[in-house]
Tab-separated table of C-alpha atoms in Angstrom:
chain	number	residue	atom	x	y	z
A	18	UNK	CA	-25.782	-11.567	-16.796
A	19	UNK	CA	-24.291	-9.221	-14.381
A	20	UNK	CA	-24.255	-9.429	-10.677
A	21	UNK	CA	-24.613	-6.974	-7.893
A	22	UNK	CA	-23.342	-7.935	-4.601
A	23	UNK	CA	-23.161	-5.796	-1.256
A	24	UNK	CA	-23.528	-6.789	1.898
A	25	UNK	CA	-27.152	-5.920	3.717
A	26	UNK	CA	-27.829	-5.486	7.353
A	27	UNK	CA	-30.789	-8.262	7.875
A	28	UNK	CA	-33.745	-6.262	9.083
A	29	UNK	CA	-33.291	-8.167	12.756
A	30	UNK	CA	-29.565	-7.229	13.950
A	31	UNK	CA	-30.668	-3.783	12.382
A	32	UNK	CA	-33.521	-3.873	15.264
A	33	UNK	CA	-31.512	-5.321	17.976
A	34	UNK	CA	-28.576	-2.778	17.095
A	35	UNK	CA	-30.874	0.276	17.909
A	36	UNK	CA	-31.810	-1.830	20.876
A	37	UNK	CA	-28.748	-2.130	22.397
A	38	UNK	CA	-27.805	1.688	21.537
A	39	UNK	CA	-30.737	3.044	23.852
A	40	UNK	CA	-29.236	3.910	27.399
A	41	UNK	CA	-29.996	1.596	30.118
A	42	UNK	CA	-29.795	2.252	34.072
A	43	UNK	CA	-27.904	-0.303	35.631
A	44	UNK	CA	-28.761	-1.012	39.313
A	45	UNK	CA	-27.336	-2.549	42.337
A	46	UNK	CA	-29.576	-6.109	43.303
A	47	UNK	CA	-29.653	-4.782	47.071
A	48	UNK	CA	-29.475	-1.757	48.786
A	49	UNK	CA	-29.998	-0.329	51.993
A	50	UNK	CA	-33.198	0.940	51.189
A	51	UNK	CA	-34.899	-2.526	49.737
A	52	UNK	CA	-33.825	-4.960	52.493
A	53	UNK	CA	-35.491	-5.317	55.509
A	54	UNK	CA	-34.802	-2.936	59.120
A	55	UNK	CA	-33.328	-6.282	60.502
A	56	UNK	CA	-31.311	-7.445	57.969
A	57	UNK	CA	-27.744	-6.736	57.717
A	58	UNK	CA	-26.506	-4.196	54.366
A	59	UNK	CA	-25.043	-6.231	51.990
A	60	UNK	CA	-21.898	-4.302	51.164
A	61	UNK	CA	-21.931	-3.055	47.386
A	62	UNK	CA	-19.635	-4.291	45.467
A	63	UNK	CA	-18.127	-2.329	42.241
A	64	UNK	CA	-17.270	-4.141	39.655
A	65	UNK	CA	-13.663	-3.150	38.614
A	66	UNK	CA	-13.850	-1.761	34.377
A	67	UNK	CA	-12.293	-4.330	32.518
A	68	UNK	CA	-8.672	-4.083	31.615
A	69	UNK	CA	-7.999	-1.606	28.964
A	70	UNK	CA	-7.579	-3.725	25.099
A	71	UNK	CA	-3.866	-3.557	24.122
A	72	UNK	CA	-2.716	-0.262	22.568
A	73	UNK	CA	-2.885	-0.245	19.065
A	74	UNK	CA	0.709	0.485	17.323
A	75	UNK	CA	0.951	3.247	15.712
A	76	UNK	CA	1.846	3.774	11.612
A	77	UNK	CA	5.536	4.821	12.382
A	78	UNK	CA	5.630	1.624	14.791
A	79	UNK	CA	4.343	-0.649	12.152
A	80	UNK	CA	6.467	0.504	9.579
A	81	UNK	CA	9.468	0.227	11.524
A	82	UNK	CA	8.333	-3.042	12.034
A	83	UNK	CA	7.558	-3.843	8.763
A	84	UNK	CA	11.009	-2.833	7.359
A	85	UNK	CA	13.239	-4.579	10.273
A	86	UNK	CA	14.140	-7.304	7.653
A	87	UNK	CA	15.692	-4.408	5.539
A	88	UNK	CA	17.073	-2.651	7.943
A	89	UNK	CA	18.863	-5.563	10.014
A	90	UNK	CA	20.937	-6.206	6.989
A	91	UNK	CA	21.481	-2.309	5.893
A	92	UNK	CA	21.431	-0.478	9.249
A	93	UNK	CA	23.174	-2.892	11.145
A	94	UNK	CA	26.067	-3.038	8.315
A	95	UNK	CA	25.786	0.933	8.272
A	96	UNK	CA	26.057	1.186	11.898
A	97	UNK	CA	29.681	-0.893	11.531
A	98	UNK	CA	30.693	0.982	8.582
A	99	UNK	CA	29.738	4.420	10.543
A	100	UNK	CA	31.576	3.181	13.640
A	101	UNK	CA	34.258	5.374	13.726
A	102	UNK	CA	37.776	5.775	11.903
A	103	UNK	CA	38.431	8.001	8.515
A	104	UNK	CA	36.889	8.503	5.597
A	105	UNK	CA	38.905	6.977	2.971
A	106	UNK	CA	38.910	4.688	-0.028
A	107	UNK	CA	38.333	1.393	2.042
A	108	UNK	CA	35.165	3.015	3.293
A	109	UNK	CA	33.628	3.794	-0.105
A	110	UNK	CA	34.118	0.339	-1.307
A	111	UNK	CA	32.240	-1.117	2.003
A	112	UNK	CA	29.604	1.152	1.656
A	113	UNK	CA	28.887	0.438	-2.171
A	114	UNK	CA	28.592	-3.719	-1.090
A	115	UNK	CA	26.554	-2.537	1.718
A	116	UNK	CA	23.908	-0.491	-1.053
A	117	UNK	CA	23.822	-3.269	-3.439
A	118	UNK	CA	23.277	-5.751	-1.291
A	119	UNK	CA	20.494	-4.183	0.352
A	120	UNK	CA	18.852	-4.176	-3.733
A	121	UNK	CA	19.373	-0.170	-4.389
A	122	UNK	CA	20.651	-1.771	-7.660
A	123	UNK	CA	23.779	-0.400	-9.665
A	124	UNK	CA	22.780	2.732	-10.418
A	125	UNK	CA	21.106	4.147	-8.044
A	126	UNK	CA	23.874	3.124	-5.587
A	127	UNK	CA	26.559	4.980	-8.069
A	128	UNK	CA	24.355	7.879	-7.145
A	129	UNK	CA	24.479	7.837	-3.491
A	130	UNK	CA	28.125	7.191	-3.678
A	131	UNK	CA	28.722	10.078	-5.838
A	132	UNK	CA	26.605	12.296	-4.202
A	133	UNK	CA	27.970	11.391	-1.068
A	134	UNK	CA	31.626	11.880	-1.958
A	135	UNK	CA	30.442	15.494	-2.809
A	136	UNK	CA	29.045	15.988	0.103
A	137	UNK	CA	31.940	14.664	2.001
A	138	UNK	CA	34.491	17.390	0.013
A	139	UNK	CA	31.953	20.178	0.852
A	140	UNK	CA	31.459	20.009	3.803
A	141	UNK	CA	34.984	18.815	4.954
A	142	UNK	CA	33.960	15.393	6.909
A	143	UNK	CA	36.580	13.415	8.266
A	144	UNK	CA	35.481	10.872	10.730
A	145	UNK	CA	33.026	8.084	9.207
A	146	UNK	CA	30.617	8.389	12.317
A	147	UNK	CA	29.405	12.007	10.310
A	148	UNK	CA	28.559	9.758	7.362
A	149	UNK	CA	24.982	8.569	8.732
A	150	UNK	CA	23.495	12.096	8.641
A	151	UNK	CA	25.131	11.985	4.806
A	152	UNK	CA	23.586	8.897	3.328
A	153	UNK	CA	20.287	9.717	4.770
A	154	UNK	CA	20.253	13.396	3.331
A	155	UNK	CA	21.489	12.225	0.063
A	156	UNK	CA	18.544	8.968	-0.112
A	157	UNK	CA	15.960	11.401	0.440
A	158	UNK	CA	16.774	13.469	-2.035
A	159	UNK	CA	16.722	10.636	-4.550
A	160	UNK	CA	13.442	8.789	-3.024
A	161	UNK	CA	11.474	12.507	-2.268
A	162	UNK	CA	10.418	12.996	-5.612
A	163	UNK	CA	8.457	9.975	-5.313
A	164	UNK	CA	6.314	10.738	-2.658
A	165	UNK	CA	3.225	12.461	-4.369
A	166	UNK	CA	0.576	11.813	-2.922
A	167	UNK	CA	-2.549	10.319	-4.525
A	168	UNK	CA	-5.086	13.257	-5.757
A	169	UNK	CA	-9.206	12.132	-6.368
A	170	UNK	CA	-10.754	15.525	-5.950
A	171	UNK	CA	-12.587	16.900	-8.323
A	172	UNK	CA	-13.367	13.649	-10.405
A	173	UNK	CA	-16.499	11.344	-10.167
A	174	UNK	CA	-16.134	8.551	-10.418
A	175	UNK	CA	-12.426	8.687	-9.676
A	176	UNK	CA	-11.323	5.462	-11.525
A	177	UNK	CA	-8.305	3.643	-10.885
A	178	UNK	CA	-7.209	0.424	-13.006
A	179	UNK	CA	-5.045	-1.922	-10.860
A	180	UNK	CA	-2.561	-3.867	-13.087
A	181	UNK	CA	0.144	-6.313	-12.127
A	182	UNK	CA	1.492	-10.025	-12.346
A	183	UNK	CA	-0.213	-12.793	-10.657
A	184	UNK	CA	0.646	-13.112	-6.866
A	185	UNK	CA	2.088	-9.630	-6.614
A	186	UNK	CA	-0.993	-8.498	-3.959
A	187	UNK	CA	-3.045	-6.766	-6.468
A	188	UNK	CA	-6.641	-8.194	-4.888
A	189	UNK	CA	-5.735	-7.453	-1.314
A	190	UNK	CA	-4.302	-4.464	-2.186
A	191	UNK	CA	-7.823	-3.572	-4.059
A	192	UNK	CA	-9.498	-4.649	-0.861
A	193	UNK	CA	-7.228	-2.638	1.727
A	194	UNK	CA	-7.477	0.957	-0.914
A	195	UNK	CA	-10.824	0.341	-0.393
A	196	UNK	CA	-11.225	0.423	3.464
A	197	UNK	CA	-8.396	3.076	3.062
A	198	UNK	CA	-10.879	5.750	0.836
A	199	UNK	CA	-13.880	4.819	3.210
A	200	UNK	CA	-11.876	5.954	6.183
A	201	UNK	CA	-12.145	9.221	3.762
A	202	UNK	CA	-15.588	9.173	3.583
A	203	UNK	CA	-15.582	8.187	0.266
A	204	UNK	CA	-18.179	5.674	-1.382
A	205	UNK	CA	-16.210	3.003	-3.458
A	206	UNK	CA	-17.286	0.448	-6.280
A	207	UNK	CA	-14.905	-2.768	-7.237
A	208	UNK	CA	-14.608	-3.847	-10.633
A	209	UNK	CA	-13.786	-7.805	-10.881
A	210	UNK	CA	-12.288	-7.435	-13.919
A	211	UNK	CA	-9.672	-10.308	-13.262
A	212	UNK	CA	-11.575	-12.841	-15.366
A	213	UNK	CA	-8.813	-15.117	-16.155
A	214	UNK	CA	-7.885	-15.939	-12.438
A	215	UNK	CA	-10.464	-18.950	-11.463
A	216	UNK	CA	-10.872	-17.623	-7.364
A	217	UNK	CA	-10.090	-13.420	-8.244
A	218	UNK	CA	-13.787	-12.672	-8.660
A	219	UNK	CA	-14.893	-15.089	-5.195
A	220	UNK	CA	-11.729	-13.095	-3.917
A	221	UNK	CA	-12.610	-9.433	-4.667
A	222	UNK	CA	-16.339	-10.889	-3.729
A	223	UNK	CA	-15.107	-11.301	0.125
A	224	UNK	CA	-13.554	-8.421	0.059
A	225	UNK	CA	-16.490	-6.398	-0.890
A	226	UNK	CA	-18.424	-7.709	1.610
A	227	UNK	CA	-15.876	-7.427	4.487
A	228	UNK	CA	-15.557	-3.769	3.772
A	229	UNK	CA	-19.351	-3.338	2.620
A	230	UNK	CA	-18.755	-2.084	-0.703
A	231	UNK	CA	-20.652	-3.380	-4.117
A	232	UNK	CA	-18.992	-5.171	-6.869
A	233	UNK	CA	-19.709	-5.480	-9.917
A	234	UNK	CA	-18.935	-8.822	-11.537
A	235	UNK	CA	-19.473	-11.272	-14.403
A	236	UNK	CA	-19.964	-15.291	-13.900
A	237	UNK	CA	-17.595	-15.665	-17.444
A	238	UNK	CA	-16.313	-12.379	-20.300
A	239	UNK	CA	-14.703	-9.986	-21.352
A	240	UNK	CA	-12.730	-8.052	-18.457
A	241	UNK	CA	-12.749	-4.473	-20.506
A	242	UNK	CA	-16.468	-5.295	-20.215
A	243	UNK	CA	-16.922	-5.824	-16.618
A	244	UNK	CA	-15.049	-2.561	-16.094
A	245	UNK	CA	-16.685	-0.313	-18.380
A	246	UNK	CA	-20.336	-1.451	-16.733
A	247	UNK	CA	-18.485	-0.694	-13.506
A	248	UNK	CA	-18.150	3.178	-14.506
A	249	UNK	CA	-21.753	3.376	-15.906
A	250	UNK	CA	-22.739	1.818	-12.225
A	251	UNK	CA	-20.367	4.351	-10.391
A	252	UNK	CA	-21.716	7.165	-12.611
A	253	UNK	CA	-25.146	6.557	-12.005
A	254	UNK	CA	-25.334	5.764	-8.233
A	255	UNK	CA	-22.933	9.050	-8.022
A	256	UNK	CA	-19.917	6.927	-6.537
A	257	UNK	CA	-16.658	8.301	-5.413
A	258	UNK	CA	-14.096	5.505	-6.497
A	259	UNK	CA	-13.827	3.097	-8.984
A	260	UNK	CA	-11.298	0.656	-8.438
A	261	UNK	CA	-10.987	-1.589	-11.495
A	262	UNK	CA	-9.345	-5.053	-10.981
A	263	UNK	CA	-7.629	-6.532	-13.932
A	264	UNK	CA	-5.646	-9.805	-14.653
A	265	UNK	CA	-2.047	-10.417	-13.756
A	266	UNK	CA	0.028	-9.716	-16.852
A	267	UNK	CA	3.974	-11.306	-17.347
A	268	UNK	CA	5.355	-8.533	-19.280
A	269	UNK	CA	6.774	-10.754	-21.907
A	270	UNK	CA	3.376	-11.964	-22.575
A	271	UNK	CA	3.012	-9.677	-25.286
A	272	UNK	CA	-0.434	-10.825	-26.255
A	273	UNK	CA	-1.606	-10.875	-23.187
A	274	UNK	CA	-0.188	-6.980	-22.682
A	275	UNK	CA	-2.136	-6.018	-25.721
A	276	UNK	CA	-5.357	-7.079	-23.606
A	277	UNK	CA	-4.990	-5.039	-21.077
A	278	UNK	CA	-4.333	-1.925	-23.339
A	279	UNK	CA	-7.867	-2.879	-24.583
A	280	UNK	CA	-9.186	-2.638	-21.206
A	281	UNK	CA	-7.725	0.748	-20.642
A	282	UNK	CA	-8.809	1.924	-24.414
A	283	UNK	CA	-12.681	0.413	-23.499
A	284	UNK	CA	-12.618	2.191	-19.862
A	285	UNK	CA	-11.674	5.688	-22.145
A	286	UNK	CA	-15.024	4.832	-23.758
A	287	UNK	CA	-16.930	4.969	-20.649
A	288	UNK	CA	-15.194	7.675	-19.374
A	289	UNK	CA	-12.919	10.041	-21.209
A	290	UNK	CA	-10.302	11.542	-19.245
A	291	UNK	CA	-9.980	7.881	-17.633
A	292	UNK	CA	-8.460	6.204	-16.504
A	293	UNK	CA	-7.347	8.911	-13.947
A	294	UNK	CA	-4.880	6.539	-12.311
A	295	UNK	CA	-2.991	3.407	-13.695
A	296	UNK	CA	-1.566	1.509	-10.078
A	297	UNK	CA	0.881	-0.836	-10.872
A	298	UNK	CA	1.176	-3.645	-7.675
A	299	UNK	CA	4.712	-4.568	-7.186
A	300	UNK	CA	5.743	-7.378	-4.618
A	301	UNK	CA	9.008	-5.976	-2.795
A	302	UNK	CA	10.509	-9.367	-2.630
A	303	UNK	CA	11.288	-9.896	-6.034
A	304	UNK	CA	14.046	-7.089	-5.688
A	305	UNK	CA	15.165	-5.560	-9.165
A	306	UNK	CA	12.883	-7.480	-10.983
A	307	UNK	CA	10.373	-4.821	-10.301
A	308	UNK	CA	12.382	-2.714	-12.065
A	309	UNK	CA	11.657	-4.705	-15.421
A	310	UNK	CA	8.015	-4.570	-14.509
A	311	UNK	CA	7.984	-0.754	-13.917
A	312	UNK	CA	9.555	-0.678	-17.435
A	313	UNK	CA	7.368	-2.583	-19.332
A	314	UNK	CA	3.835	-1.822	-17.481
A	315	UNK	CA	4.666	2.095	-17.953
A	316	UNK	CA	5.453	1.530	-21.573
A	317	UNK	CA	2.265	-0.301	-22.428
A	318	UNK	CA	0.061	1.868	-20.345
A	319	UNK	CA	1.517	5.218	-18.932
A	320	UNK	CA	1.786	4.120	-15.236
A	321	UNK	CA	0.586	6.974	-12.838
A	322	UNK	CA	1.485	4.912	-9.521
A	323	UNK	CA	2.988	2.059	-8.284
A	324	UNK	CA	1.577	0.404	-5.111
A	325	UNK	CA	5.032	-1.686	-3.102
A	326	UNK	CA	3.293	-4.413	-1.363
A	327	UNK	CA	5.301	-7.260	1.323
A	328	UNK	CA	7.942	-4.796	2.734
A	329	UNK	CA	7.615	-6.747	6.294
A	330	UNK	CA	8.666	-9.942	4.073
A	331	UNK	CA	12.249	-9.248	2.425
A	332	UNK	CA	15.134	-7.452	2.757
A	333	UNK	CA	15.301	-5.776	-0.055
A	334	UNK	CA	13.498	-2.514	0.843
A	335	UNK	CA	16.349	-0.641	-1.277
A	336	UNK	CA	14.493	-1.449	-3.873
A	337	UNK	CA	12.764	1.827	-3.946
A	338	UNK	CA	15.637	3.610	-4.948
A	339	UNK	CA	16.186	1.359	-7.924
A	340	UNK	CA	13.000	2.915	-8.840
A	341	UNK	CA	13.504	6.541	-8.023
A	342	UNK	CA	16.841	6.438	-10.267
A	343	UNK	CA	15.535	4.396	-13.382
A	344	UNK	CA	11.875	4.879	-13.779
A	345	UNK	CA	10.768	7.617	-11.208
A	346	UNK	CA	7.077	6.519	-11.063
A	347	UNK	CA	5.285	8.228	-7.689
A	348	UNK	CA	4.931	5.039	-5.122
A	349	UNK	CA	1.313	5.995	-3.846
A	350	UNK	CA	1.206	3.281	-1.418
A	351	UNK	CA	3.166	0.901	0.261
A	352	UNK	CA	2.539	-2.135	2.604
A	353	UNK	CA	3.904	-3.571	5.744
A	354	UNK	CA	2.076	-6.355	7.008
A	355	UNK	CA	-1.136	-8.126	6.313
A	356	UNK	CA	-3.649	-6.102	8.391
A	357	UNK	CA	-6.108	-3.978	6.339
A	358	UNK	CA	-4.818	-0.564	8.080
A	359	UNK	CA	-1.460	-1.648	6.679
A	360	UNK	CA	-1.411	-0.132	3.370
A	361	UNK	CA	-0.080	3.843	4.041
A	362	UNK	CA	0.388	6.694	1.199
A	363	UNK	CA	4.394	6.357	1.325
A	364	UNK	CA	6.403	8.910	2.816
A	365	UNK	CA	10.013	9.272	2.076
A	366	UNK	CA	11.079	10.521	5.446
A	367	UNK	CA	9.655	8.046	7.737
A	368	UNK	CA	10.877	4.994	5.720
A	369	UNK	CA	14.197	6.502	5.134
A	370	UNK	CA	14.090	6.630	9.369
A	371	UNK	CA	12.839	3.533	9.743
A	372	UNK	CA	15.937	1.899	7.508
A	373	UNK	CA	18.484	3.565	9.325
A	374	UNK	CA	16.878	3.894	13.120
């Protein structure tokens, strides 16, 4: 009924690995010493080493990358605004379009305005050029609280359900958290609890095997099933991580919310402090609609962490103070591109530099 897969090294590349790992002298054809008295030395010829690969960019690098859409239309706007000239009245009223277009929403951009007419009076700024240094101080202190960072010590398994709406990145994000906790030296399980998705199982199947990692899935049932024999398989084989796929959810499909609740209620049963994280995948390009989702996911399940996937893809990277200002749920992780490495814990001070910088 239930199937096992994980990727085996056949007995053959295993042999021709150590192989190739022995040292082996490399010689010259000809020297002086093996030709003949008569013969003219062939001169020796050194190989030049081949060129060097390509430097590999660096996190900061990729995430500036990643969040050029975002910042093209608010830096570049900011840098105008911050130009030069006074502080007055006109300025406030360019800088509030500027927030809400980049998708801070009305709220949080009410904040920052506030906040940084305060800081404005206090510290008696004049020219608009002092105004960058402003905005920045006062989004971090809005966005900081959302940088926890996610904590697995001192549970085994660790399990995490992943919950979301269908093509929000939940799979690949599954797949990338897993190469991300290996690079920990942790030992991970997947769950293909996605059973209503035709390809999610084939899909969290690949991924398994591209990172090595077993999976445990069912050919047709009941997804609360496939998870809780996921924990019983973690518990046993003394695995790290447990990270639990589930079906996308619409969160007016009320029926189909009350499913996943089961889920969570049968992965209690095989484990009871679990789950010990409930991820919610959010797609950045659907702007303050994620807000709606944060809403309704947290009040069906108790979110613990949100997971902002396709920042390289919009321009609406504000979005995460939407969040901080009307459902503060941490942001564990967020993504910038489609290579595995390119899921990161978020930080609020590099992607507050990367907007602006």
């Amino acid at each position: 009924m239930f199937s096992f897969f994980k990727k085996k090294t056949p007995p053959a590349e295993t042999a021709a690995a150590e192989k190739v790992a022995e040292p082996v002298a490399i010689e010259p054809a000809a020297t002086a010493a093996t030709q003949a008295p008569d013969e003219p030395v062939a001169p020796v010829v050194i190989a030049q080493a081949a060129a060097e690969p390509p430097r590999k960019a660096s996190w900061t690098e990729r995430l500036k990358a990643g969040l050029s859409k975002t910042r093209d239309k608010l830096g570049k706007q900011l840098a105008t605004l911050f130009g030069g000239g006074k502080i007055d009245e006109d300025l406030y009223e360019e800088l509030e379009t500027v927030l809400l277009t980049a998708d801070m929403g009305v709220d949080a951009t009410n904040h920052l305005l506030k906040d940084v007419r305060d800081r404005v009076s206090l510290g008696g700024l004049k020219d608009a050029s002092e105004l960058k240094g402003t905005l920045k101080a006062s989004l971090g202190e809005l966005i900081g609280p959302l940088e926890v960072p996610l904590d697995t010590a001192g549970k085994k398994p660790f399990v995490i359900m992943m919950v979301g709406v269908n093509g929000a990145g939940k799979t690949t994000s599954i797949g990338k958290l897993a190469k991300y906790f290996q690079s920990q030296g942790k030992s991970v399980l997947l769950a293909a609890g996605d059973t209503f998705r035709a390809a999610a199982r084939e899909q969290l199947m690949a991924w398994g095997e591209r990172n090595n990692v077993t999976v445990i899935a069912q050919q047709s049932g009941d997804a609360a099933a496939v998870c809780y024999d996921a924990i019983q398989a973690a518990t046993a084989r003394g695995i790290d991580i447990v990270l639990a796929d589930t079906a996308g959810r619409l969160p007016t499909q009320l029926h189909l919310m009350e499913e996943i609740k089961k889920v969570k209620r049968v992965i209690q049963k095989a484990i009871p402090d679990g789950p010990h994280e409930v991820m919610l995948v959010l797609d950045a390009n659907i702007g303050q609609n994620a807000i709606n989702q944060v809403i309704a996911f947290d009040d069906a399940l108790g979110l613990t962490g949100l997971v902002l996937t396709k920042l390289d893809g919009t321009a609406k990277g504000g979005v995460i103070a939407a969040i901080a200002k009307q459902r503060p749920v941490p942001l564990r992780f967020i993504g910038v591109g489609e290579s595995i490495d390119d899921l990161r814990p978020f930080q609020a001070g590099p992607y507050i530099d990367a907007l602006f910088d």
